[in-house]
PDB file of C-alpha atoms in Angstrom:
ATOM      1  CA  LYS A   1    -205.886 172.051  41.760  1.00 58.00           C
ATOM      2  CA  ALA A   2    -207.957 173.384  38.890  1.00 70.00           C
ATOM      3  CA  GLY A   3    -206.059 175.141  36.127  1.00 90.00           C
ATOM      4  CA  VAL A   4    -206.838 178.344  34.318  1.00 95.00           C
ATOM      5  CA  THR A   5    -210.260 178.268  32.714  1.00 96.00           C
ATOM      6  CA  GLN A   6    -211.116 180.337  29.700  1.00 97.00           C
ATOM      7  CA  THR A   7    -214.599 180.558  28.241  1.00 97.00           C
ATOM      8  CA  PRO A   8    -215.817 180.207  25.641  1.00 97.00           C
ATOM      9  CA  ARG A   9    -213.300 178.077  23.758  1.00 96.00           C
ATOM     10  CA  TYR A  10    -214.519 179.187  20.354  1.00 97.00           C
ATOM     11  CA  LEU A  11    -216.423 182.223  19.204  1.00 96.00           C
ATOM     12  CA  ILE A  12    -217.562 183.543  15.857  1.00 98.00           C
ATOM     13  CA  LYS A  13    -218.594 187.167  15.615  1.00 98.00           C
ATOM     14  CA  THR A  14    -219.442 189.617  12.876  1.00 98.00           C
ATOM     15  CA  ARG A  15    -217.511 192.797  12.154  1.00 98.00           C
ATOM     16  CA  GLY A  16    -218.768 195.679  14.229  1.00 98.00           C
ATOM     17  CA  GLN A  17    -220.040 193.512  17.063  1.00 98.00           C
ATOM     18  CA  GLN A  18    -218.505 193.380  20.490  1.00 98.00           C
ATOM     19  CA  VAL A  19    -217.312 190.361  22.436  1.00 98.00           C
ATOM     20  CA  THR A  20    -216.510 189.481  26.049  1.00 98.00           C
ATOM     21  CA  LEU A  21    -214.080 186.733  26.985  1.00 98.00           C
ATOM     22  CA  SER A  22    -213.710 185.284  30.454  1.00 98.00           C
ATOM     23  CA  CYS A  23    -210.758 183.930  32.409  1.00 98.00           C
ATOM     24  CA  SER A  24    -210.875 182.233  35.797  1.00 97.00           C
ATOM     25  CA  PRO A  25    -207.391 182.009  37.311  1.00 95.00           C
ATOM     26  CA  ILE A  26    -206.022 179.347  39.590  1.00 94.00           C
ATOM     27  CA  SER A  27    -207.519 179.623  43.037  1.00 93.00           C
ATOM     28  CA  GLY A  28    -205.500 182.036  45.131  1.00 90.00           C
ATOM     29  CA  HIS A  29    -203.859 183.728  42.173  1.00 91.00           C
ATOM     30  CA  ARG A  30    -204.447 187.449  42.075  1.00 91.00           C
ATOM     31  CA  SER A  31    -202.886 188.364  38.749  1.00 91.00           C
ATOM     32  CA  VAL A  32    -204.374 187.780  35.323  1.00 94.00           C
ATOM     33  CA  SER A  33    -202.656 188.764  32.096  1.00 94.00           C
ATOM     34  CA  TRP A  34    -204.105 188.643  28.612  1.00 96.00           C
ATOM     35  CA  TYR A  35    -202.272 187.911  25.377  1.00 96.00           C
ATOM     36  CA  GLN A  36    -203.339 187.942  21.751  1.00 97.00           C
ATOM     37  CA  GLN A  37    -201.848 185.342  19.419  1.00 97.00           C
ATOM     38  CA  THR A  38    -202.028 185.780  15.654  1.00 96.00           C
ATOM     39  CA  PRO A  39    -200.013 184.108  12.878  1.00 91.00           C
ATOM     40  CA  GLY A  40    -198.545 187.434  11.799  1.00 89.00           C
ATOM     41  CA  GLN A  41    -197.760 189.147  15.076  1.00 91.00           C
ATOM     42  CA  GLY A  42    -197.281 186.156  17.332  1.00 93.00           C
ATOM     43  CA  LEU A  43    -198.026 186.499  21.042  1.00 95.00           C
ATOM     44  CA  GLN A  44    -198.591 190.055  22.156  1.00 95.00           C
ATOM     45  CA  PHE A  45    -199.357 191.381  25.615  1.00 94.00           C
ATOM     46  CA  LEU A  46    -202.713 193.077  26.050  1.00 96.00           C
ATOM     47  CA  PHE A  47    -202.948 193.962  29.745  1.00 92.00           C
ATOM     48  CA  GLU A  48    -202.453 192.692  33.261  1.00 92.00           C
ATOM     49  CA  TYR A  49    -204.730 192.967  36.268  1.00 93.00           C
ATOM     50  CA  PHE A  50    -203.837 192.497  39.894  1.00 91.00           C
ATOM     51  CA  SER A  51    -206.385 192.782  42.690  1.00 91.00           C
ATOM     52  CA  GLU A  52    -208.902 194.449  40.390  1.00 94.00           C
ATOM     53  CA  THR A  53    -206.431 197.103  39.169  1.00 93.00           C
ATOM     54  CA  GLN A  54    -204.887 197.297  35.733  1.00 93.00           C
ATOM     55  CA  ARG A  55    -201.146 197.439  36.323  1.00 88.00           C
ATOM     56  CA  ASN A  56    -199.810 197.210  32.823  1.00 88.00           C
ATOM     57  CA  LYS A  57    -201.123 197.703  29.331  1.00 92.00           C
ATOM     58  CA  GLY A  58    -199.805 196.726  25.924  1.00 92.00           C
ATOM     59  CA  ASN A  59    -199.959 198.661  22.705  1.00 93.00           C
ATOM     60  CA  PHE A  60    -203.514 197.965  21.627  1.00 96.00           C
ATOM     61  CA  PRO A  61    -206.309 200.384  20.679  1.00 96.00           C
ATOM     62  CA  GLY A  62    -208.907 201.451  23.185  1.00 96.00           C
ATOM     63  CA  ARG A  63    -211.385 198.978  21.702  1.00 97.00           C
ATOM     64  CA  PHE A  64    -209.639 196.401  23.845  1.00 98.00           C
ATOM     65  CA  SER A  65    -210.504 196.676  27.502  1.00 97.00           C
ATOM     66  CA  GLY A  66    -210.620 194.464  30.518  1.00 97.00           C
ATOM     67  CA  ARG A  67    -211.531 194.229  34.126  1.00 97.00           C
ATOM     68  CA  GLN A  68    -211.006 192.007  37.113  1.00 97.00           C
ATOM     69  CA  PHE A  69    -213.495 191.100  39.769  1.00 97.00           C
ATOM     70  CA  SER A  70    -213.005 190.668  43.487  1.00 96.00           C
ATOM     71  CA  ASN A  71    -212.753 186.896  43.041  1.00 94.00           C
ATOM     72  CA  SER A  72    -209.862 187.478  40.590  1.00 95.00           C
ATOM     73  CA  ARG A  73    -211.843 186.349  37.571  1.00 97.00           C
ATOM     74  CA  SER A  74    -211.146 188.585  34.631  1.00 98.00           C
ATOM     75  CA  GLU A  75    -212.962 189.563  31.493  1.00 98.00           C
ATOM     76  CA  MET A  76    -211.701 191.237  28.387  1.00 98.00           C
ATOM     77  CA  ASN A  77    -213.923 193.070  25.980  1.00 98.00           C
ATOM     78  CA  VAL A  78    -213.356 193.985  22.374  1.00 98.00           C
ATOM     79  CA  SER A  79    -215.760 196.492  20.866  1.00 96.00           C
ATOM     80  CA  THR A  80    -216.398 197.231  17.213  1.00 97.00           C
ATOM     81  CA  LEU A  81    -214.735 194.050  16.058  1.00 98.00           C
ATOM     82  CA  GLU A  82    -212.485 194.084  13.015  1.00 98.00           C
ATOM     83  CA  LEU A  83    -211.368 191.177  10.877  1.00 97.00           C
ATOM     84  CA  GLY A  84    -207.852 191.598  12.242  1.00 96.00           C
ATOM     85  CA  ASP A  85    -209.085 190.845  15.754  1.00 98.00           C
ATOM     86  CA  SER A  86    -209.410 187.193  14.773  1.00 98.00           C
ATOM     87  CA  ALA A  87    -206.938 185.469  17.059  1.00 98.00           C
ATOM     88  CA  LEU A  88    -206.357 183.100  19.917  1.00 97.00           C
ATOM     89  CA  TYR A  89    -206.714 185.020  23.169  1.00 98.00           C
ATOM     90  CA  LEU A  90    -204.779 183.528  26.049  1.00 96.00           C
ATOM     91  CA  CYS A  91    -204.884 184.458  29.668  1.00 95.00           C
ATOM     92  CA  ALA A  92    -202.160 183.768  32.191  1.00 93.00           C
ATOM     93  CA  SER A  93    -202.681 183.338  35.907  1.00 92.00           C
ATOM     94  CA  SER A  94    -200.021 184.216  38.453  1.00 88.00           C
ATOM     95  CA  ALA A  95    -199.930 184.398  42.210  1.00 82.00           C
ATOM     96  CA  THR A  96    -198.399 187.848  42.191  1.00 74.00           C
ATOM     97  CA  GLY A  97    -197.828 188.761  38.565  1.00 67.00           C
ATOM     98  CA  THR A  98    -194.093 188.763  39.031  1.00 70.00           C
ATOM     99  CA  PRO A  99    -192.046 186.361  36.939  1.00 66.00           C
ATOM    100  CA  SER A 100    -190.360 184.727  39.889  1.00 65.00           C
ATOM    101  CA  TYR A 101    -193.646 183.049  40.728  1.00 66.00           C
ATOM    102  CA  GLY A 102    -194.304 181.883  37.201  1.00 75.00           C
ATOM    103  CA  TYR A 103    -197.348 182.018  35.002  1.00 86.00           C
ATOM    104  CA  THR A 104    -199.914 179.378  34.088  1.00 90.00           C
ATOM    105  CA  PHE A 105    -201.763 179.778  30.827  1.00 93.00           C
ATOM    106  CA  GLY A 106    -205.246 178.717  29.890  1.00 94.00           C
ATOM    107  CA  SER A 107    -206.181 176.954  26.659  1.00 93.00           C
ATOM    108  CA  GLY A 108    -207.411 180.172  25.134  1.00 95.00           C
ATOM    109  CA  THR A 109    -210.474 181.471  23.353  1.00 97.00           C
ATOM    110  CA  ARG A 110    -210.299 181.316  19.582  1.00 97.00           C
ATOM    111  CA  LEU A 111    -212.157 184.294  18.174  1.00 98.00           C
ATOM    112  CA  THR A 112    -213.089 184.434  14.519  1.00 98.00           C
ATOM    113  CA  VAL A 113    -214.453 187.678  13.112  1.00 98.00           C
ATOM    114  CA  VAL A 114    -216.336 187.361   9.825  1.00 97.00           C
TER     115      VAL A 114
ATOM    116  CA  ALA B   1    -186.676 197.468  24.501  1.00 84.00           C
ATOM    117  CA  GLN B   2    -186.630 193.728  24.821  1.00 89.00           C
ATOM    118  CA  LYS B   3    -186.711 191.338  21.889  1.00 95.00           C
ATOM    119  CA  VAL B   4    -186.652 187.569  21.382  1.00 97.00           C
ATOM    120  CA  THR B   5    -185.719 186.029  18.051  1.00 97.00           C
ATOM    121  CA  GLN B   6    -186.401 182.472  17.035  1.00 97.00           C
ATOM    122  CA  ALA B   7    -184.914 182.269  13.575  1.00 96.00           C
ATOM    123  CA  GLN B   8    -186.227 178.790  12.845  1.00 97.00           C
ATOM    124  CA  THR B   9    -189.836 179.102  11.772  1.00 96.00           C
ATOM    125  CA  GLU B  10    -190.399 175.418  11.161  1.00 97.00           C
ATOM    126  CA  ILE B  11    -188.299 172.278  11.655  1.00 97.00           C
ATOM    127  CA  SER B  12    -188.975 168.684  10.660  1.00 97.00           C
ATOM    128  CA  VAL B  13    -186.985 165.759  11.949  1.00 97.00           C
ATOM    129  CA  VAL B  14    -187.465 162.034  11.964  1.00 97.00           C
ATOM    130  CA  GLU B  15    -188.372 160.423  15.244  1.00 97.00           C
ATOM    131  CA  LYS B  16    -185.424 159.579  17.517  1.00 97.00           C
ATOM    132  CA  GLU B  17    -183.243 162.302  16.025  1.00 97.00           C
ATOM    133  CA  ASP B  18    -181.945 165.090  18.250  1.00 97.00           C
ATOM    134  CA  VAL B  19    -183.123 168.604  17.490  1.00 97.00           C
ATOM    135  CA  THR B  20    -182.044 172.022  18.768  1.00 98.00           C
ATOM    136  CA  LEU B  21    -184.293 175.057  18.804  1.00 98.00           C
ATOM    137  CA  ASP B  22    -182.462 178.353  18.764  1.00 98.00           C
ATOM    138  CA  CYS B  23    -183.333 181.455  20.760  1.00 98.00           C
ATOM    139  CA  VAL B  24    -181.529 184.782  20.809  1.00 98.00           C
ATOM    140  CA  TYR B  25    -182.656 187.591  23.063  1.00 97.00           C
ATOM    141  CA  GLU B  26    -181.963 191.291  23.433  1.00 96.00           C
ATOM    142  CA  THR B  27    -182.210 193.393  26.560  1.00 93.00           C
ATOM    143  CA  ARG B  28    -180.187 196.135  28.201  1.00 92.00           C
ATOM    144  CA  ASP B  29    -181.301 195.030  31.640  1.00 90.00           C
ATOM    145  CA  THR B  30    -178.974 192.794  33.566  1.00 90.00           C
ATOM    146  CA  THR B  31    -181.671 191.010  35.536  1.00 90.00           C
ATOM    147  CA  TYR B  32    -184.220 189.033  33.627  1.00 91.00           C
ATOM    148  CA  TYR B  33    -185.882 185.660  33.248  1.00 91.00           C
ATOM    149  CA  LEU B  34    -185.910 183.464  30.186  1.00 93.00           C
ATOM    150  CA  PHE B  35    -188.594 180.886  29.485  1.00 93.00           C
ATOM    151  CA  TRP B  36    -189.468 178.130  27.102  1.00 95.00           C
ATOM    152  CA  TYR B  37    -193.091 177.195  26.505  1.00 95.00           C
ATOM    153  CA  LYS B  38    -194.625 174.423  24.433  1.00 96.00           C
ATOM    154  CA  GLN B  39    -197.905 174.942  22.614  1.00 96.00           C
ATOM    155  CA  PRO B  40    -199.592 171.740  21.461  1.00 93.00           C
ATOM    156  CA  PRO B  41    -202.546 171.851  19.050  1.00 89.00           C
ATOM    157  CA  SER B  42    -204.926 172.331  21.986  1.00 86.00           C
ATOM    158  CA  GLY B  43    -203.580 175.874  22.274  1.00 89.00           C
ATOM    159  CA  GLU B  44    -202.505 175.949  25.896  1.00 90.00           C
ATOM    160  CA  LEU B  45    -199.012 177.249  26.593  1.00 92.00           C
ATOM    161  CA  VAL B  46    -197.211 174.654  28.667  1.00 92.00           C
ATOM    162  CA  PHE B  47    -194.356 175.901  30.814  1.00 91.00           C
ATOM    163  CA  LEU B  48    -191.079 174.022  30.280  1.00 93.00           C
ATOM    164  CA  ILE B  49    -188.365 175.997  32.025  1.00 90.00           C
ATOM    165  CA  ARG B  50    -187.502 179.333  33.621  1.00 89.00           C
ATOM    166  CA  ARG B  51    -183.931 180.507  33.937  1.00 90.00           C
ATOM    167  CA  ASN B  52    -182.756 183.709  35.612  1.00 89.00           C
ATOM    168  CA  SER B  53    -179.960 185.864  34.279  1.00 91.00           C
ATOM    169  CA  PHE B  54    -177.651 185.008  37.185  1.00 89.00           C
ATOM    170  CA  ASP B  55    -177.633 181.320  36.506  1.00 85.00           C
ATOM    171  CA  GLU B  56    -175.820 180.216  33.388  1.00 84.00           C
ATOM    172  CA  GLN B  57    -175.727 176.576  34.296  1.00 82.00           C
ATOM    173  CA  ASN B  58    -177.083 174.284  31.655  1.00 85.00           C
ATOM    174  CA  GLU B  59    -180.071 172.231  32.663  1.00 86.00           C
ATOM    175  CA  ILE B  60    -181.226 168.774  31.719  1.00 87.00           C
ATOM    176  CA  SER B  61    -184.657 167.353  32.348  1.00 88.00           C
ATOM    177  CA  GLY B  62    -185.150 163.942  30.856  1.00 93.00           C
ATOM    178  CA  ARG B  63    -184.839 164.261  27.094  1.00 94.00           C
ATOM    179  CA  TYR B  64    -184.839 168.072  27.311  1.00 95.00           C
ATOM    180  CA  SER B  65    -181.802 170.235  27.855  1.00 94.00           C
ATOM    181  CA  TRP B  66    -181.171 173.952  27.765  1.00 94.00           C
ATOM    182  CA  ASN B  67    -177.993 175.862  27.003  1.00 95.00           C
ATOM    183  CA  PHE B  68    -177.922 179.425  28.340  1.00 95.00           C
ATOM    184  CA  GLN B  69    -175.023 181.601  27.190  1.00 94.00           C
ATOM    185  CA  LYS B  70    -175.038 185.252  28.207  1.00 93.00           C
ATOM    186  CA  SER B  71    -171.994 185.975  26.050  1.00 93.00           C
ATOM    187  CA  THR B  72    -174.032 185.268  22.934  1.00 95.00           C
ATOM    188  CA  SER B  73    -177.445 186.159  24.422  1.00 96.00           C
ATOM    189  CA  SER B  74    -178.724 182.743  23.540  1.00 96.00           C
ATOM    190  CA  PHE B  75    -180.941 180.249  25.299  1.00 96.00           C
ATOM    191  CA  ASN B  76    -181.138 177.172  23.103  1.00 97.00           C
ATOM    192  CA  PHE B  77    -183.326 174.137  23.699  1.00 96.00           C
ATOM    193  CA  THR B  78    -182.402 170.604  22.672  1.00 96.00           C
ATOM    194  CA  ILE B  79    -184.673 167.588  22.526  1.00 97.00           C
ATOM    195  CA  THR B  80    -182.782 164.317  22.522  1.00 96.00           C
ATOM    196  CA  ALA B  81    -184.248 161.223  20.905  1.00 97.00           C
ATOM    197  CA  SER B  82    -187.309 163.121  19.715  1.00 97.00           C
ATOM    198  CA  GLN B  83    -190.747 161.563  19.821  1.00 97.00           C
ATOM    199  CA  VAL B  84    -193.909 162.255  17.840  1.00 96.00           C
ATOM    200  CA  VAL B  85    -195.503 163.715  20.988  1.00 95.00           C
ATOM    201  CA  ASP B  86    -192.879 166.454  20.901  1.00 96.00           C
ATOM    202  CA  SER B  87    -194.550 167.907  17.815  1.00 97.00           C
ATOM    203  CA  ALA B  88    -195.752 171.372  18.793  1.00 97.00           C
ATOM    204  CA  VAL B  89    -194.889 175.037  18.560  1.00 97.00           C
ATOM    205  CA  TYR B  90    -192.166 176.085  20.972  1.00 98.00           C
ATOM    206  CA  PHE B  91    -191.802 179.612  22.258  1.00 97.00           C
ATOM    207  CA  CYS B  92    -188.824 181.252  23.862  1.00 97.00           C
ATOM    208  CA  ALA B  93    -189.676 184.247  26.047  1.00 95.00           C
ATOM    209  CA  LEU B  94    -188.122 186.955  28.179  1.00 93.00           C
ATOM    210  CA  THR B  95    -189.312 189.116  31.043  1.00 90.00           C
ATOM    211  CA  LEU B  96    -187.517 191.551  33.287  1.00 86.00           C
ATOM    212  CA  MET B  97    -186.889 190.420  36.824  1.00 78.00           C
ATOM    213  CA  ASN B  98    -187.607 193.408  38.979  1.00 68.00           C
ATOM    214  CA  ARG B  99    -190.643 194.790  37.322  1.00 65.00           C
ATOM    215  CA  ASP B 100    -194.233 193.715  37.004  1.00 59.00           C
ATOM    216  CA  ASP B 101    -193.702 193.427  33.321  1.00 67.00           C
ATOM    217  CA  LYS B 102    -195.092 191.612  30.386  1.00 84.00           C
ATOM    218  CA  ILE B 103    -193.581 188.516  28.831  1.00 89.00           C
ATOM    219  CA  ILE B 104    -191.925 189.118  25.475  1.00 92.00           C
ATOM    220  CA  PHE B 105    -192.315 186.085  23.261  1.00 95.00           C
ATOM    221  CA  GLY B 106    -190.420 184.999  20.204  1.00 97.00           C
ATOM    222  CA  LYS B 107    -192.447 184.125  17.116  1.00 96.00           C
ATOM    223  CA  GLY B 108    -192.141 180.437  17.862  1.00 97.00           C
ATOM    224  CA  THR B 109    -190.676 177.403  16.119  1.00 97.00           C
ATOM    225  CA  ARG B 110    -193.079 174.797  14.783  1.00 97.00           C
ATOM    226  CA  LEU B 111    -191.533 171.382  15.307  1.00 98.00           C
ATOM    227  CA  HIS B 112    -192.686 168.358  13.333  1.00 97.00           C
ATOM    228  CA  ILE B 113    -191.490 164.960  14.476  1.00 97.00           C
ATOM    229  CA  LEU B 114    -192.041 162.479  11.665  1.00 96.00           C
ATOM    230  CA  PRO B 115    -192.664 158.831  12.535  1.00 93.00           C
TER     231      PRO B 115
END
């Protein structure tokens, strides 16, 4: 079966712009989580969506937002980009979002803010 | 709050040597899962193992083995007879069992296997 697909793979944006990243989970999976990976902070949880509802949110400013569609695909949006938003953004797909069912990660979107 | 510590930032070993990656975790909950993930240069996090807090049995999978000790809150990962393809960043992680909760990752250990 197809894995988790994240698009685009690479992105370069200018400070102040906004960006939208996309994640298509494994077919049948209803939960999508987003993580930010930076050299300084490591992997940090952004938010999790299940059946179009945000169930959990990490400690990030309101510039970071997301949504999930009825087909379980998810998008995350970052507005007013800052240099510190440069990171690898990973999404994780899960059947239920509970750890007993495991998580499958995509290859990520590498965002560079200049 | 939960925390995962991987004290080894970077390790280099010569091919065919054994190497152990350390992981120490902190949680007040008694039910939780521990994970190890591998991140090759492509960026994808590849799942290696999940262990629940009730099961302290060590596990071996090919050249990989894991030692889970609740008494020391450690979940160490050993690669036997390392190969160049094992070069990657390895993450230890923790999540609580009975909640729809986030995964808490350690900072990772970058492993270099030298030919």
